[in-house]
XYZ file of C-alpha atoms in Angstrom:
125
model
C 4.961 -14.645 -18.107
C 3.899 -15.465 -15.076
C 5.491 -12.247 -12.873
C 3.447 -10.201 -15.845
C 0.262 -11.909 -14.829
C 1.260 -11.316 -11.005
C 1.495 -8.252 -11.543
C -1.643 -7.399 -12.937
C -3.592 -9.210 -10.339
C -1.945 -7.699 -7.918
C -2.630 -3.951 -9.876
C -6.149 -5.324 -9.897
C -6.867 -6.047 -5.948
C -5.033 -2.932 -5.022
C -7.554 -0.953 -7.216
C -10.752 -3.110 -5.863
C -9.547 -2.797 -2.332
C -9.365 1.177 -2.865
C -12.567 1.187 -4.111
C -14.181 -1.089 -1.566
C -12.393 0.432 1.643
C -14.955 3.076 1.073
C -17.941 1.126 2.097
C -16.220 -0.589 5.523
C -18.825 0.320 7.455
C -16.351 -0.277 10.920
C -15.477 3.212 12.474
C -12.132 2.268 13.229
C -11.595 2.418 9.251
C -13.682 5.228 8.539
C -12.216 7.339 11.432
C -8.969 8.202 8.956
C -8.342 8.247 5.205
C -6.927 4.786 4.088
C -4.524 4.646 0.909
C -3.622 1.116 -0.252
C -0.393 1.387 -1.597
C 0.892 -1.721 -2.875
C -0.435 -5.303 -2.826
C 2.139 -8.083 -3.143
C 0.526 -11.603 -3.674
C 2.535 -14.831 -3.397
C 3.210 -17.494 -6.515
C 0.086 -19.446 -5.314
C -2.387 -17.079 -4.962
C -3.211 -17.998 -1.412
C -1.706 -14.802 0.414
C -2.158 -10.910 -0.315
C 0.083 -8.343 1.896
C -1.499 -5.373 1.640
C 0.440 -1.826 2.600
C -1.844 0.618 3.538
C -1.221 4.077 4.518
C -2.675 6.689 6.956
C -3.391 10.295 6.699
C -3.715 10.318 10.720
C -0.782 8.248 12.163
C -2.534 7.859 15.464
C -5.442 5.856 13.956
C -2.833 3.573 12.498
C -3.113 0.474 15.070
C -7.351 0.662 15.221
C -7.172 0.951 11.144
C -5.629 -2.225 10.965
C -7.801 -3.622 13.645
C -10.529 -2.420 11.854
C -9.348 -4.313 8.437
C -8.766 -7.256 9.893
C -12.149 -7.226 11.271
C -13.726 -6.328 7.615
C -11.006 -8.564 5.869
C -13.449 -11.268 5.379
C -15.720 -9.424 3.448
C -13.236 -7.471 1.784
C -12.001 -11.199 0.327
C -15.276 -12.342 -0.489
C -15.948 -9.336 -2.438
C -12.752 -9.410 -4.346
C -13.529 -12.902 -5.143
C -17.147 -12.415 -6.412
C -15.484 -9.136 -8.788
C -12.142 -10.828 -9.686
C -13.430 -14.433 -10.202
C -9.773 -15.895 -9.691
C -10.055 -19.266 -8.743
C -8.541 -18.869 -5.661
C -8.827 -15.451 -3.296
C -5.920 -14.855 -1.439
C -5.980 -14.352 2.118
C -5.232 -11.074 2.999
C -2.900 -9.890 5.245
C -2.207 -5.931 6.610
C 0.582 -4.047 6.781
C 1.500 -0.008 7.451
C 3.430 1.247 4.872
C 6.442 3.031 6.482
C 7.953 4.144 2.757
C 6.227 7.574 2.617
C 7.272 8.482 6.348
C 10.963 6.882 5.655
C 11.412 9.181 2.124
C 10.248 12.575 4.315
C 12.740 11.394 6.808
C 15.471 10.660 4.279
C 14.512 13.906 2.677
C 14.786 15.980 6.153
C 18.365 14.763 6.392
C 19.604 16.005 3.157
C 17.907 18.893 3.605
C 19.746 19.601 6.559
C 23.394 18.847 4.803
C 25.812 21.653 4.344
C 26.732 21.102 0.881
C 28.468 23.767 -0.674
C 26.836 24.241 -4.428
C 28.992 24.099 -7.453
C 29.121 27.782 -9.541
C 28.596 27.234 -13.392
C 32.247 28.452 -14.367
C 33.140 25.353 -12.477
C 30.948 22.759 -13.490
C 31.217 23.942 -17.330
C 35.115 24.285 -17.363
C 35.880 20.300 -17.634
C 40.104 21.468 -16.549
């Protein structure tokens, strides 16, 4: 029960952080498009990682320079719009998953694998 009710608190400050990353007023986070990706909160509500991604890798150091800067308004406004009794800290990280799947996918794409012809996948000899 308790994973369940992790879960949707952490479903809820992913969607609040989306929405508020749009009025961080800091150029280093309006400089690139910012998509948070996953939030994972600990047992005790006292820490938030948050995985963010970049549409311009470059900007990806400043970004997170930039949150960290706005992260204590960012927690006081999840706090005043999720009233949990305790706002969890949060911490930034870069999300590496969508670069590591289009490098996972590059490498298959560049195996020789020879395809299997119907007559020989439907013949079960």
């Amino acid at each position: 029960m308790a994973s369940n009710r992790l879960g949707r608190i952490n479903d809820e400050i992913q969607r609040e952080l989306s929405e508020l990353l749009r009025a961080v007023k800091d150029p280093r986070v309006q400089k690139t498009m910012i998509s948070v990706t996953h939030v994972q909160t600990t047992s005790d509500l006292r820490y938030a990682k948050v995985f963010v991604s970049f549409l311009d890798k470059s900007c990806e150091k400043e970004g997170i320079k930039g949150l960290k800067s706005a992260g204590g308004w960012l927690r006081r406004e999840i706090g005043s719009r999720l009233q949990l009794r305790n706002t969890p800290e949060l911490v930034w990280e870069v999300d590496e998953s969508i670069t590591h799947a289009a490098h996972i996918m590059d490498i298959l794409a560049t195996l020789d694998i020879p395809e299997d012809s119907e007559d020989e996948a439907s013949d079960p000899e």
